[in-house]
PDB file of C-alpha atoms in Angstrom:
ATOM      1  CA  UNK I   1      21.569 -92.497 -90.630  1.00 71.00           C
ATOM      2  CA  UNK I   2      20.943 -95.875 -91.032  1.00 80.00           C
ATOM      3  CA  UNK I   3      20.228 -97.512 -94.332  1.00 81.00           C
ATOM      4  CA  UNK I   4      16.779 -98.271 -93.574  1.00 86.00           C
ATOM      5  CA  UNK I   5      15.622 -94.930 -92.564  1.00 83.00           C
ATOM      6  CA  UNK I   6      14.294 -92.371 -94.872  1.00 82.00           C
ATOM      7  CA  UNK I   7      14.499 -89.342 -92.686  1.00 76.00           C
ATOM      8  CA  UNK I   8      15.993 -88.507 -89.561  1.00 77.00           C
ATOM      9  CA  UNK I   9      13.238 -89.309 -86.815  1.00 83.00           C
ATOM     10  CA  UNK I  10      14.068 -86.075 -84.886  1.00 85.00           C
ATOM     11  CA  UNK I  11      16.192 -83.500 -84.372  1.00 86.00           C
ATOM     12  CA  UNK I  12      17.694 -83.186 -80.541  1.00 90.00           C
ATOM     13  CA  UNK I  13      17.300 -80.562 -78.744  1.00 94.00           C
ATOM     14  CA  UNK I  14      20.657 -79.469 -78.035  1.00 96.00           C
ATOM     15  CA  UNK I  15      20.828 -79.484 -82.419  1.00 92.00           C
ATOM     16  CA  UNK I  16      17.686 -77.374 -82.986  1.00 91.00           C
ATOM     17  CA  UNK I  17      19.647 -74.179 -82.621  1.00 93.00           C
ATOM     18  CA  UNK I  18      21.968 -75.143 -85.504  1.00 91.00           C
ATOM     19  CA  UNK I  19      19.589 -77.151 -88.055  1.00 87.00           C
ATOM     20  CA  UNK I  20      17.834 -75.135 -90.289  1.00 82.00           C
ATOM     21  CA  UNK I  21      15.956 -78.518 -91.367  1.00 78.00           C
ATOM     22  CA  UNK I  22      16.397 -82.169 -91.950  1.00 77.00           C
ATOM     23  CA  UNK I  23      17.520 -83.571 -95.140  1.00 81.00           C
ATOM     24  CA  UNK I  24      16.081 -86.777 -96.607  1.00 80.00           C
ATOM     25  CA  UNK I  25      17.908 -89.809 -98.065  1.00 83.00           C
ATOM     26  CA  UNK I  26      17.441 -88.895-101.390  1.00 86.00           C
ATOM     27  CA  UNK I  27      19.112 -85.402-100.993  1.00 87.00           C
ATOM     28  CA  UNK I  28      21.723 -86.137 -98.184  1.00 85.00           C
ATOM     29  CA  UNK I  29      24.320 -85.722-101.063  1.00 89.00           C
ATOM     30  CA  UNK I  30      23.751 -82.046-101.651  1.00 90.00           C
ATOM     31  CA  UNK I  31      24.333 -81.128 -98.027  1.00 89.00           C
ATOM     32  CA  UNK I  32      27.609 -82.836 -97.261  1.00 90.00           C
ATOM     33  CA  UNK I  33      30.155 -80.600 -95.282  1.00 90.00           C
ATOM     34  CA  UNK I  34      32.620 -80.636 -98.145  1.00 94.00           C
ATOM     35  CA  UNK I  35      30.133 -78.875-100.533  1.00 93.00           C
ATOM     36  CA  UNK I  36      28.332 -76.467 -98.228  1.00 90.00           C
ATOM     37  CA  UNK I  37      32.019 -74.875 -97.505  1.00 94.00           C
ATOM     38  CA  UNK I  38      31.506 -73.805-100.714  1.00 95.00           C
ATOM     39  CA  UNK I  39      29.870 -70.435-100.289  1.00 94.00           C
ATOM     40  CA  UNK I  40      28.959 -70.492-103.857  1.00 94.00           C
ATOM     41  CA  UNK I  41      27.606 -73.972-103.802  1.00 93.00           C
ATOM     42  CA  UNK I  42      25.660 -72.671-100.704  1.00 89.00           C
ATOM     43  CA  UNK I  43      24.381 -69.698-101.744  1.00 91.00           C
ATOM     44  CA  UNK I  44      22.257 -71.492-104.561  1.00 90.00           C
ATOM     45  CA  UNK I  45      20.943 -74.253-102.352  1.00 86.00           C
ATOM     46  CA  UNK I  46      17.484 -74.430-102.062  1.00 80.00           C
ATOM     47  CA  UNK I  47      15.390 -76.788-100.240  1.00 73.00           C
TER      48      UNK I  47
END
């Protein structure tokens, strides 16, 4: 994302299927790939 957005804008179409929902800014660091391989880390993740 850009540094001067917030919030994704939208989610494309062709994505929908596989985004449960879009992450601000402020959280984007609890959602990073390397973490949510963590099915531990995952399981706990709320939003």
């Amino acid at each position: 994302m850009p540094e001067a957005m917030d919030a994704p804008l939208e989610v494309l179409p062709a994505l929908e299927p596989f985004v449960a929902y879009a992450v601000t800014r402020a959280r984007q660091g609890e959602f990073v790939n390397s973490r949510l391989a963590d099915p531990g880390y995952a399981a706990f993740l709320t939003y």
